[in-house]
Coordinates of C-alpha atoms (C1' of nucleotides) in Angstrom, one line a residue:
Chain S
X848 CA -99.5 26.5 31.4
X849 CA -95.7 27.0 31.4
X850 CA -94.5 25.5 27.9
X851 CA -97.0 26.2 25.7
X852 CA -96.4 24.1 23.0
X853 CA -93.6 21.6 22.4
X854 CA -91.7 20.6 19.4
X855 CA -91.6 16.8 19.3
X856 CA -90.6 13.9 17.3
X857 CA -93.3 10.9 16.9
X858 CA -92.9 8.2 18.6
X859 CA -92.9 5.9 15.4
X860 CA -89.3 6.9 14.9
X861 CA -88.2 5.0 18.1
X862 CA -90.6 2.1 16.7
X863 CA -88.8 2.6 13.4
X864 CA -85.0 2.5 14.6
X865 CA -85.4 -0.3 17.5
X866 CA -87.0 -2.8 14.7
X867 CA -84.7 -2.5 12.5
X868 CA -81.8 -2.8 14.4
X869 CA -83.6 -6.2 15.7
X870 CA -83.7 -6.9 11.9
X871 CA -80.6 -7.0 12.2
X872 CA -79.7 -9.9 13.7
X873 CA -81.8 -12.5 11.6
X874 CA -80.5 -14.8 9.3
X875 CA -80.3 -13.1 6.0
X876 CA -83.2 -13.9 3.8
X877 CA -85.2 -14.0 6.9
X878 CA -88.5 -12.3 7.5
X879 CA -90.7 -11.3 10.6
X880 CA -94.5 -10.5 10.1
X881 CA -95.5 -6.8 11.6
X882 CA -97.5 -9.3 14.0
X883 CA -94.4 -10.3 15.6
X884 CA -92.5 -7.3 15.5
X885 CA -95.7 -5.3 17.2
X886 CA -95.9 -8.3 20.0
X887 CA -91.8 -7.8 20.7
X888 CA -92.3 -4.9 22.7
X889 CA -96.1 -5.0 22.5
X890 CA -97.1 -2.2 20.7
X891 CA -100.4 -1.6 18.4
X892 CA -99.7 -3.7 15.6
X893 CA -101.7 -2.0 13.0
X894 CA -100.0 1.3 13.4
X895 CA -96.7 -0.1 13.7
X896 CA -97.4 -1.7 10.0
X897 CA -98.4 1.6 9.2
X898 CA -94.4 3.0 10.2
X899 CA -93.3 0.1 8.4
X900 CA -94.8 0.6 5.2
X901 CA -92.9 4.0 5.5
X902 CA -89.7 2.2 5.5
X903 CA -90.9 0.2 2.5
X904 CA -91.4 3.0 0.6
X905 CA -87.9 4.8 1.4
X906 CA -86.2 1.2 0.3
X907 CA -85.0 0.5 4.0
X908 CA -87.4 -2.3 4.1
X909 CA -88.1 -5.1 1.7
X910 CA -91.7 -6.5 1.9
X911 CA -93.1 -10.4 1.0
X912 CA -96.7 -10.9 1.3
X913 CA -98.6 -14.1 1.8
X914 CA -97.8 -17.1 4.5
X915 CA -93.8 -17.2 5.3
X916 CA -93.9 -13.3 4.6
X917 CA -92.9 -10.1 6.3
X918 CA -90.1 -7.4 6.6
X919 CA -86.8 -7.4 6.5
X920 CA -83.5 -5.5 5.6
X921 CA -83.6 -4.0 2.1
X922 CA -79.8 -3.1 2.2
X923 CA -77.1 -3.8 4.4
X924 CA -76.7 -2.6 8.3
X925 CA -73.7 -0.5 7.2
X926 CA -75.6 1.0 4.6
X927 CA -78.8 2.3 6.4
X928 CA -77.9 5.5 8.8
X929 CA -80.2 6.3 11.5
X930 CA -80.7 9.7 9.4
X931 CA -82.3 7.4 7.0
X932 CA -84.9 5.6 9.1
X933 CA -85.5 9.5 10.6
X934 CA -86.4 10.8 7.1
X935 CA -88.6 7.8 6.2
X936 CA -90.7 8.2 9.0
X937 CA -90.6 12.2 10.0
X938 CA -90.4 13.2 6.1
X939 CA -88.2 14.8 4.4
X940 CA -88.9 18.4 5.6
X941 CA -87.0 20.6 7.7
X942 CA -88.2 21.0 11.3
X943 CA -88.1 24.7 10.6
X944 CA -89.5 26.2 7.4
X945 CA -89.1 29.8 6.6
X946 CA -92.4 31.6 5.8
X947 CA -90.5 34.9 4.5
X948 CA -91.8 37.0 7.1
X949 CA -89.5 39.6 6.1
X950 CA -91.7 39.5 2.8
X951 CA -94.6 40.8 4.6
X952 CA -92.4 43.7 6.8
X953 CA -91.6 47.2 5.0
X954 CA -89.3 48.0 2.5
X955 CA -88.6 47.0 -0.9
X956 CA -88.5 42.6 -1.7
X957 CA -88.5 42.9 -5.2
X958 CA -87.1 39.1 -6.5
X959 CA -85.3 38.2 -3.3
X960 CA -85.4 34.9 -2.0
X961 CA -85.5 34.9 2.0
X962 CA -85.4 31.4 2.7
X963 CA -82.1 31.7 1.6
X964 CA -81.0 35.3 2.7
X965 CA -82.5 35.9 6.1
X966 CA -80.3 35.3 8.9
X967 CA -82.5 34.1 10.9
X968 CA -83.6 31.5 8.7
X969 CA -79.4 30.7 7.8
X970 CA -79.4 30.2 11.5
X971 CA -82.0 27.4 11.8
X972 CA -80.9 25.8 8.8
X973 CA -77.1 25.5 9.7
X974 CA -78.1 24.0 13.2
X975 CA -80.5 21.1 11.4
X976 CA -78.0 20.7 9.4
X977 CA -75.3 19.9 12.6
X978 CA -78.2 17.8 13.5
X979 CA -78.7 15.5 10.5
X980 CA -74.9 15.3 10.1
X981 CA -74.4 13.5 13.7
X982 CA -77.6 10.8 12.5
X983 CA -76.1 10.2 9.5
X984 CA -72.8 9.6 10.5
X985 CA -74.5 6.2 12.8
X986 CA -75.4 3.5 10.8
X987 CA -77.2 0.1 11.8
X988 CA -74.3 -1.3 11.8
X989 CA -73.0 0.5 13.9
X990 CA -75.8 0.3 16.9
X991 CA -75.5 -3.5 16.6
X992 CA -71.3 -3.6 16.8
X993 CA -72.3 -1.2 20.2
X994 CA -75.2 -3.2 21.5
X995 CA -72.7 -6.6 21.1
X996 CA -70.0 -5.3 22.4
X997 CA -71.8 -4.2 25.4
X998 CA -74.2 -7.3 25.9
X999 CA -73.7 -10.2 23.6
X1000 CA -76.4 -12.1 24.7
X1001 CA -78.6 -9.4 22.6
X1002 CA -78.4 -11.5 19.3
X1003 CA -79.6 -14.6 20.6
X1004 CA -82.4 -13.1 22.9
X1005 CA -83.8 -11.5 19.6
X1006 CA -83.7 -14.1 18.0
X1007 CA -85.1 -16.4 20.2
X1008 CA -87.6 -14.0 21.1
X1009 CA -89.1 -13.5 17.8
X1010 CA -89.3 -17.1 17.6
X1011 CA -90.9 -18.0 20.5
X1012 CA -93.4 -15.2 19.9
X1013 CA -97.3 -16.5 19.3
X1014 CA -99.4 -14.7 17.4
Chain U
X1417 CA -99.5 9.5 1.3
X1418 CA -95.9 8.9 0.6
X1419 CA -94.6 11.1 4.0
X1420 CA -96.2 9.7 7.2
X1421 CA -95.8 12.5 9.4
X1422 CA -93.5 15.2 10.0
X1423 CA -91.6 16.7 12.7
X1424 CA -92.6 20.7 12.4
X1425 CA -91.0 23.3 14.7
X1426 CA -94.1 25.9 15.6
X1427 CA -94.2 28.7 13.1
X1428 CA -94.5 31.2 16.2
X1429 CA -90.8 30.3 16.7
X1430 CA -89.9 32.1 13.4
X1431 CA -92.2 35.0 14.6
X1432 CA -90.4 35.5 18.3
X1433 CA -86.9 35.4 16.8
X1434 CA -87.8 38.0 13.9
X1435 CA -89.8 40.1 16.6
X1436 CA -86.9 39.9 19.0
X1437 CA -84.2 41.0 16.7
X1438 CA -86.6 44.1 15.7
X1439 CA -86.8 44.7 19.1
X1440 CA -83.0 45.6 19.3
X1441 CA -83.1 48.1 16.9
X1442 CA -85.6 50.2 19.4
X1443 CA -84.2 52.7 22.0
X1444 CA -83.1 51.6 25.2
X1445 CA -86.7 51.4 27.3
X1446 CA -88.7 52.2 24.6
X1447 CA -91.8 49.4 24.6
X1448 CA -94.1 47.9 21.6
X1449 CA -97.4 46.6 22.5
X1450 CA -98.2 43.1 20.8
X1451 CA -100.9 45.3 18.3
X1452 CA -97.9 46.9 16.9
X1453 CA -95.3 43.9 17.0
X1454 CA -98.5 42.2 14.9
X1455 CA -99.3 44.7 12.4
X1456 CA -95.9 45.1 11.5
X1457 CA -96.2 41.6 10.3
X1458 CA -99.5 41.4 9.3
X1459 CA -99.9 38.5 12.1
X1460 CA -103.3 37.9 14.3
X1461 CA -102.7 40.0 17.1
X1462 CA -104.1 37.5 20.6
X1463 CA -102.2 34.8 19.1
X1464 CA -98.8 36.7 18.7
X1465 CA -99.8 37.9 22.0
X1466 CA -99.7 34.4 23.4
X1467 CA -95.7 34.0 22.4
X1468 CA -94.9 36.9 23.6
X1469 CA -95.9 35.8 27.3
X1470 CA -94.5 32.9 26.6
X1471 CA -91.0 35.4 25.5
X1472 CA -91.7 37.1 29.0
X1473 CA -92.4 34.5 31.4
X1474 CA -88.6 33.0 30.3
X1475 CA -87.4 36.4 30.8
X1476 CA -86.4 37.1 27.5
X1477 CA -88.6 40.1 27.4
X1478 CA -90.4 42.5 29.9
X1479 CA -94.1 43.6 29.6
X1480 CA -95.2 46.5 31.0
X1481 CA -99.2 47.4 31.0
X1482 CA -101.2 50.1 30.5
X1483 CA -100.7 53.2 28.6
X1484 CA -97.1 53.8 27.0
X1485 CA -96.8 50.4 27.8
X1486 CA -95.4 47.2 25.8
X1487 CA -92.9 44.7 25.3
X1488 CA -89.0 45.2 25.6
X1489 CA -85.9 43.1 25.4
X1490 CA -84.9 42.3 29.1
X1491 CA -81.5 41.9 28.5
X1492 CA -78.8 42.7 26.2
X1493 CA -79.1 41.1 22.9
X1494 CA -75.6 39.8 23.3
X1495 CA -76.9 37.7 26.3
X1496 CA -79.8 36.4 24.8
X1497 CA -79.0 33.3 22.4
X1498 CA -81.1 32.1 19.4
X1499 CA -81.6 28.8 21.5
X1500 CA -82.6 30.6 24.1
X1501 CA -86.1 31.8 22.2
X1502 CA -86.3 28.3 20.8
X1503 CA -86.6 26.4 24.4
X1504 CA -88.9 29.4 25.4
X1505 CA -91.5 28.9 22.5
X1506 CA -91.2 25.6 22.3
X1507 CA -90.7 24.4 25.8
X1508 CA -87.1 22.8 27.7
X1509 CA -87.8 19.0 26.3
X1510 CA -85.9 17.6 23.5
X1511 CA -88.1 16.6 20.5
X1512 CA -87.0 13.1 21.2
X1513 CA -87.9 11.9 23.9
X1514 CA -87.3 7.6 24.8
X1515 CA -89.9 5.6 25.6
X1516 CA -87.7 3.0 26.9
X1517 CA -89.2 0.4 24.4
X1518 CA -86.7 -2.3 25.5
X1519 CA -88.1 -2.5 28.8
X1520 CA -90.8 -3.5 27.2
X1521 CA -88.9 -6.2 25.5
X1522 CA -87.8 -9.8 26.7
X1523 CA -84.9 -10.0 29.0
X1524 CA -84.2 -8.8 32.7
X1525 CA -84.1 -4.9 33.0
X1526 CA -83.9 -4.7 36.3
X1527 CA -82.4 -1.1 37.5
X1528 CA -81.7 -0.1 34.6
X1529 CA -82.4 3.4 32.8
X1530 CA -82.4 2.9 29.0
X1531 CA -82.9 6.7 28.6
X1532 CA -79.4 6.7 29.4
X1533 CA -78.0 3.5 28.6
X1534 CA -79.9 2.6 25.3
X1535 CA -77.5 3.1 22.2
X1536 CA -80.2 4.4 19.9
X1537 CA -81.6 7.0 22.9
X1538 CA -77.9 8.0 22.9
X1539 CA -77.5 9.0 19.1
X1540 CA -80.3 11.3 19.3
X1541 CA -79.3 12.9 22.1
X1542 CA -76.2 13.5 20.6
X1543 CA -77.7 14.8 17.7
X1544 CA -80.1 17.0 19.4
X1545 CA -77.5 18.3 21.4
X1546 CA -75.4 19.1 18.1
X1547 CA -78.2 20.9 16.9
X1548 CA -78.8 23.0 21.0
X1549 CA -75.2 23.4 20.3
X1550 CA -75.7 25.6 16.6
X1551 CA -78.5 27.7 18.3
X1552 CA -76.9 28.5 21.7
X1553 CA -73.6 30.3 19.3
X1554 CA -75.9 32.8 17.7
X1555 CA -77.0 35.3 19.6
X1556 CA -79.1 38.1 18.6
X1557 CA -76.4 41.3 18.8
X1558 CA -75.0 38.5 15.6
X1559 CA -78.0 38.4 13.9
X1560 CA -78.4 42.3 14.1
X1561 CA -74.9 42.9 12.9
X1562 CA -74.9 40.3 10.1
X1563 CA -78.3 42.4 9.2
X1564 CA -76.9 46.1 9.6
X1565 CA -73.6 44.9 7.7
X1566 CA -75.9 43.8 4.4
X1567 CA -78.6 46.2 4.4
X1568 CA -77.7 49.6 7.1
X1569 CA -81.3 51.1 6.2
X1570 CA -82.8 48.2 7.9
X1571 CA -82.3 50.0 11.5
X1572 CA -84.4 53.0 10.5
X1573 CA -86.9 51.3 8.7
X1574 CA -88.3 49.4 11.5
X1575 CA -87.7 51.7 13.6
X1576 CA -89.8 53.9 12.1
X1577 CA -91.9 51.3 10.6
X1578 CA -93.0 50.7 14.5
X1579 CA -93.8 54.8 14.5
X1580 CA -95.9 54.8 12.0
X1581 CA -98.4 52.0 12.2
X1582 CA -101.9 52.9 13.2
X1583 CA -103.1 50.2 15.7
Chain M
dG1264 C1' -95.8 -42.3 -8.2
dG1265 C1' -95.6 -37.6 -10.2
dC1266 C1' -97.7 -33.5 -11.7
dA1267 C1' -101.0 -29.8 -12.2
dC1268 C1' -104.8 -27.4 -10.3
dC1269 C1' -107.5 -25.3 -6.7
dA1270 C1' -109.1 -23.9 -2.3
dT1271 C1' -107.3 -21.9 1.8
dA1272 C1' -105.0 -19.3 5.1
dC1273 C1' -101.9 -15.8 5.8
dT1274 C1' -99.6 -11.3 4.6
dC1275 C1' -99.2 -6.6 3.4
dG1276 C1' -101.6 -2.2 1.7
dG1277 C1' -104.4 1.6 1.8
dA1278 C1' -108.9 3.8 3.4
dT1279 C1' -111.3 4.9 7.6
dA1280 C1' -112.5 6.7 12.9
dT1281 C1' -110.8 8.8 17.3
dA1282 C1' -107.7 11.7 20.2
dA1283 C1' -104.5 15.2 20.8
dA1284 C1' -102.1 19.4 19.7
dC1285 C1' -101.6 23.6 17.4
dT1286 C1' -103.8 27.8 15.9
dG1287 C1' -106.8 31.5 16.6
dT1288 C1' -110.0 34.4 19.6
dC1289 C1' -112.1 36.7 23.4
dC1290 C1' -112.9 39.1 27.7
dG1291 C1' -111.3 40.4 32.5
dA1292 C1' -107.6 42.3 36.0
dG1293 C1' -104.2 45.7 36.6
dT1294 C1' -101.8 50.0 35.5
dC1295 C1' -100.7 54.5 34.0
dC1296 C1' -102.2 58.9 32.3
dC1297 C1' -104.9 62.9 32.1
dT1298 C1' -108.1 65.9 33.9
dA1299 C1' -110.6 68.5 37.2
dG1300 C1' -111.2 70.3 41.6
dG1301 C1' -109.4 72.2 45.7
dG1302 C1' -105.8 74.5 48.5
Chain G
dC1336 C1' -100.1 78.4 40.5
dC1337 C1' -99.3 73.7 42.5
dC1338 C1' -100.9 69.5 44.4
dT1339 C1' -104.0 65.7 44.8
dA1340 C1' -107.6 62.6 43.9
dG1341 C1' -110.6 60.3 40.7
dG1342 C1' -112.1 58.7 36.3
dG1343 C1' -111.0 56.7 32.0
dA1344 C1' -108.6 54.3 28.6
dC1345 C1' -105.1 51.3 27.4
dT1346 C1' -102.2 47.2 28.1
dC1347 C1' -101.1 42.6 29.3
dG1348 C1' -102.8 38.0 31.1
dG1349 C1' -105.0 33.8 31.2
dA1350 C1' -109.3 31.2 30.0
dC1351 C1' -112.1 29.6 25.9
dA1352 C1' -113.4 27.5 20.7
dG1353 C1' -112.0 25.8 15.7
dT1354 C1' -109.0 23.4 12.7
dT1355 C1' -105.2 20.7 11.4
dT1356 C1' -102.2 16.7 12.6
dA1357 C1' -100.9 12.5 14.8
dT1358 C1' -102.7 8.1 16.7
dA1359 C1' -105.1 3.8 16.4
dT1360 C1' -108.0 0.6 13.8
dC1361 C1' -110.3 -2.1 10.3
dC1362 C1' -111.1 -4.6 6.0
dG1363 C1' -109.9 -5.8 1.2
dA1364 C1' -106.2 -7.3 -2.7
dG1365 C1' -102.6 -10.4 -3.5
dT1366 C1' -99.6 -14.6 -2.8
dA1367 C1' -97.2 -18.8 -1.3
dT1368 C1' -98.7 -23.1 0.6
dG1369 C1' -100.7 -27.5 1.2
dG1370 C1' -103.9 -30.7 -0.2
dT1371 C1' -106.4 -33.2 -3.8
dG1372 C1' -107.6 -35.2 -7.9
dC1373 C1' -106.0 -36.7 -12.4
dC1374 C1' -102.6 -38.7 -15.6

DNA sequence: GGCACCATACTCGGATATAAACTGTCCGAGTCCCTAGGG
DNA sequence: CCCTAGGGACTCGGACAGTTTATATCCGAGTATGGTGCC
């Protein structure tokens, strides 16, 4: 009744970033099944395939099919930013996108572009872009030096985790 | 096929700000009713309506029925921020909100709240907070100066752009 | 014993249903204005 | 001529459908593997 709609992010992007982080801390060359990721922190595992395909596509993920398949890290931790993951999953869009409004209000809008002039629309753009500076200035890496730092028995618990798992 | 989903701010945002700062160009008192604030647009009218209450019940505007009646700014437009007509539209919670996934996953998790403690929960907070951060320094007496500084006839025009519309 | 072939089981990949949210619309409650009647 | 009461019209306010988007699921195409038969 109160908030009448709300602006939110899917939930495949916290999917997204916590599984790749645990990609992380496999061997390299290593690969988990979306079978195993999904049973991790048991979630649907046919829609969480679905998010990773997404990070296939943007070249976060590498994909082997067949037995002794599954995902793993296309690219280093220090080269994947959280920004990146984001964008694979949300799109590439901007949250906000300008409809010209202004267009359709009085006066004269003869070969003026107002996605780039309105104010209003300057306004919104500057503060997404405050926001995709501060995720793209985290990288994988970085999470996992954090999460170590704080608990080093992470790693191993991962690890063993994904091991343990039956599918 | 290639982007999943994405994260879309509600267009009526773009319509509450650009009705807002129009708003600041009327006298002090005077009212628009929501047939007017549409038309000048060319927007369905009961839909616009519906933001408007939404505008109102944040106190961002005042409504006044019957006759002469109509919506006005209920502060000054230096005390109402861009942010501010974001969080009304779209409601107080952040677009990202944490599920707490690694509850979900192995280890012991007792009394602990990830929402706060989770390294990944924390980046986009910090982001989003970034981005709050951009919204709540612009307020709308900016946006109207930035506007009268670049085009001065703007004033008049929807001022009496208001006048003449036949509802 | 070594090698090549084949059947098998396992994996990802995209196409397909279901649920939720946004968008759009309608009608009723409340308020102010204008008018008409009386003092 | 002024005041007052009543009717009417106009406005917002919340309750009600239609359409797009996100969520969840299933089955098929492709591949490495392991076994088997042949040389």
């Amino acid at each position: 009744m109160f908030s009448i709609q709300i602006m939110r992010m899917s939930e495949g992007v916290e999917w997204a970033l916590h599984e790749c982080l645990n990609l992380t801390w496999l061997e390299p060359g290593e690969a988990v099944t979306a079978a195993r990721l999904a049973k991790f922190y048991e979630l649907p595992a046919a829609y969480l395939n679905k998010q990773l395909q997404a990070l296939a596509r943007a070249g976060i993920l590498e994909s082997t099919p067949g037995p002794r398949g599954g995902f793993r890290l296309a690219r280093r931790p220090e080269d994947i930013t959280v920004m990146d993951v984001v964008a694979a999953i949300e799109g590439p869009e901007s949250a906000f996108r300008c409809q010209e409004l202004v267009r359709r209000g009085p006066g004269d809008h003869e070969g003026v572009d107002y996605r780039k002039t309105c104010s209003i629309s300057q306004t919104m753009r500057r503060a997404e872009l405050a926001w995709r500076r501060e995720l793209a200035a985290v990288t994988l890496a970085d999470l996992k030096e954090t999460v170590e730092t704080r608990n080093p028995t992470v790693p191993g618990e991962v690890r063993r985790g994904f091991a343990r798992l039956k599918v």
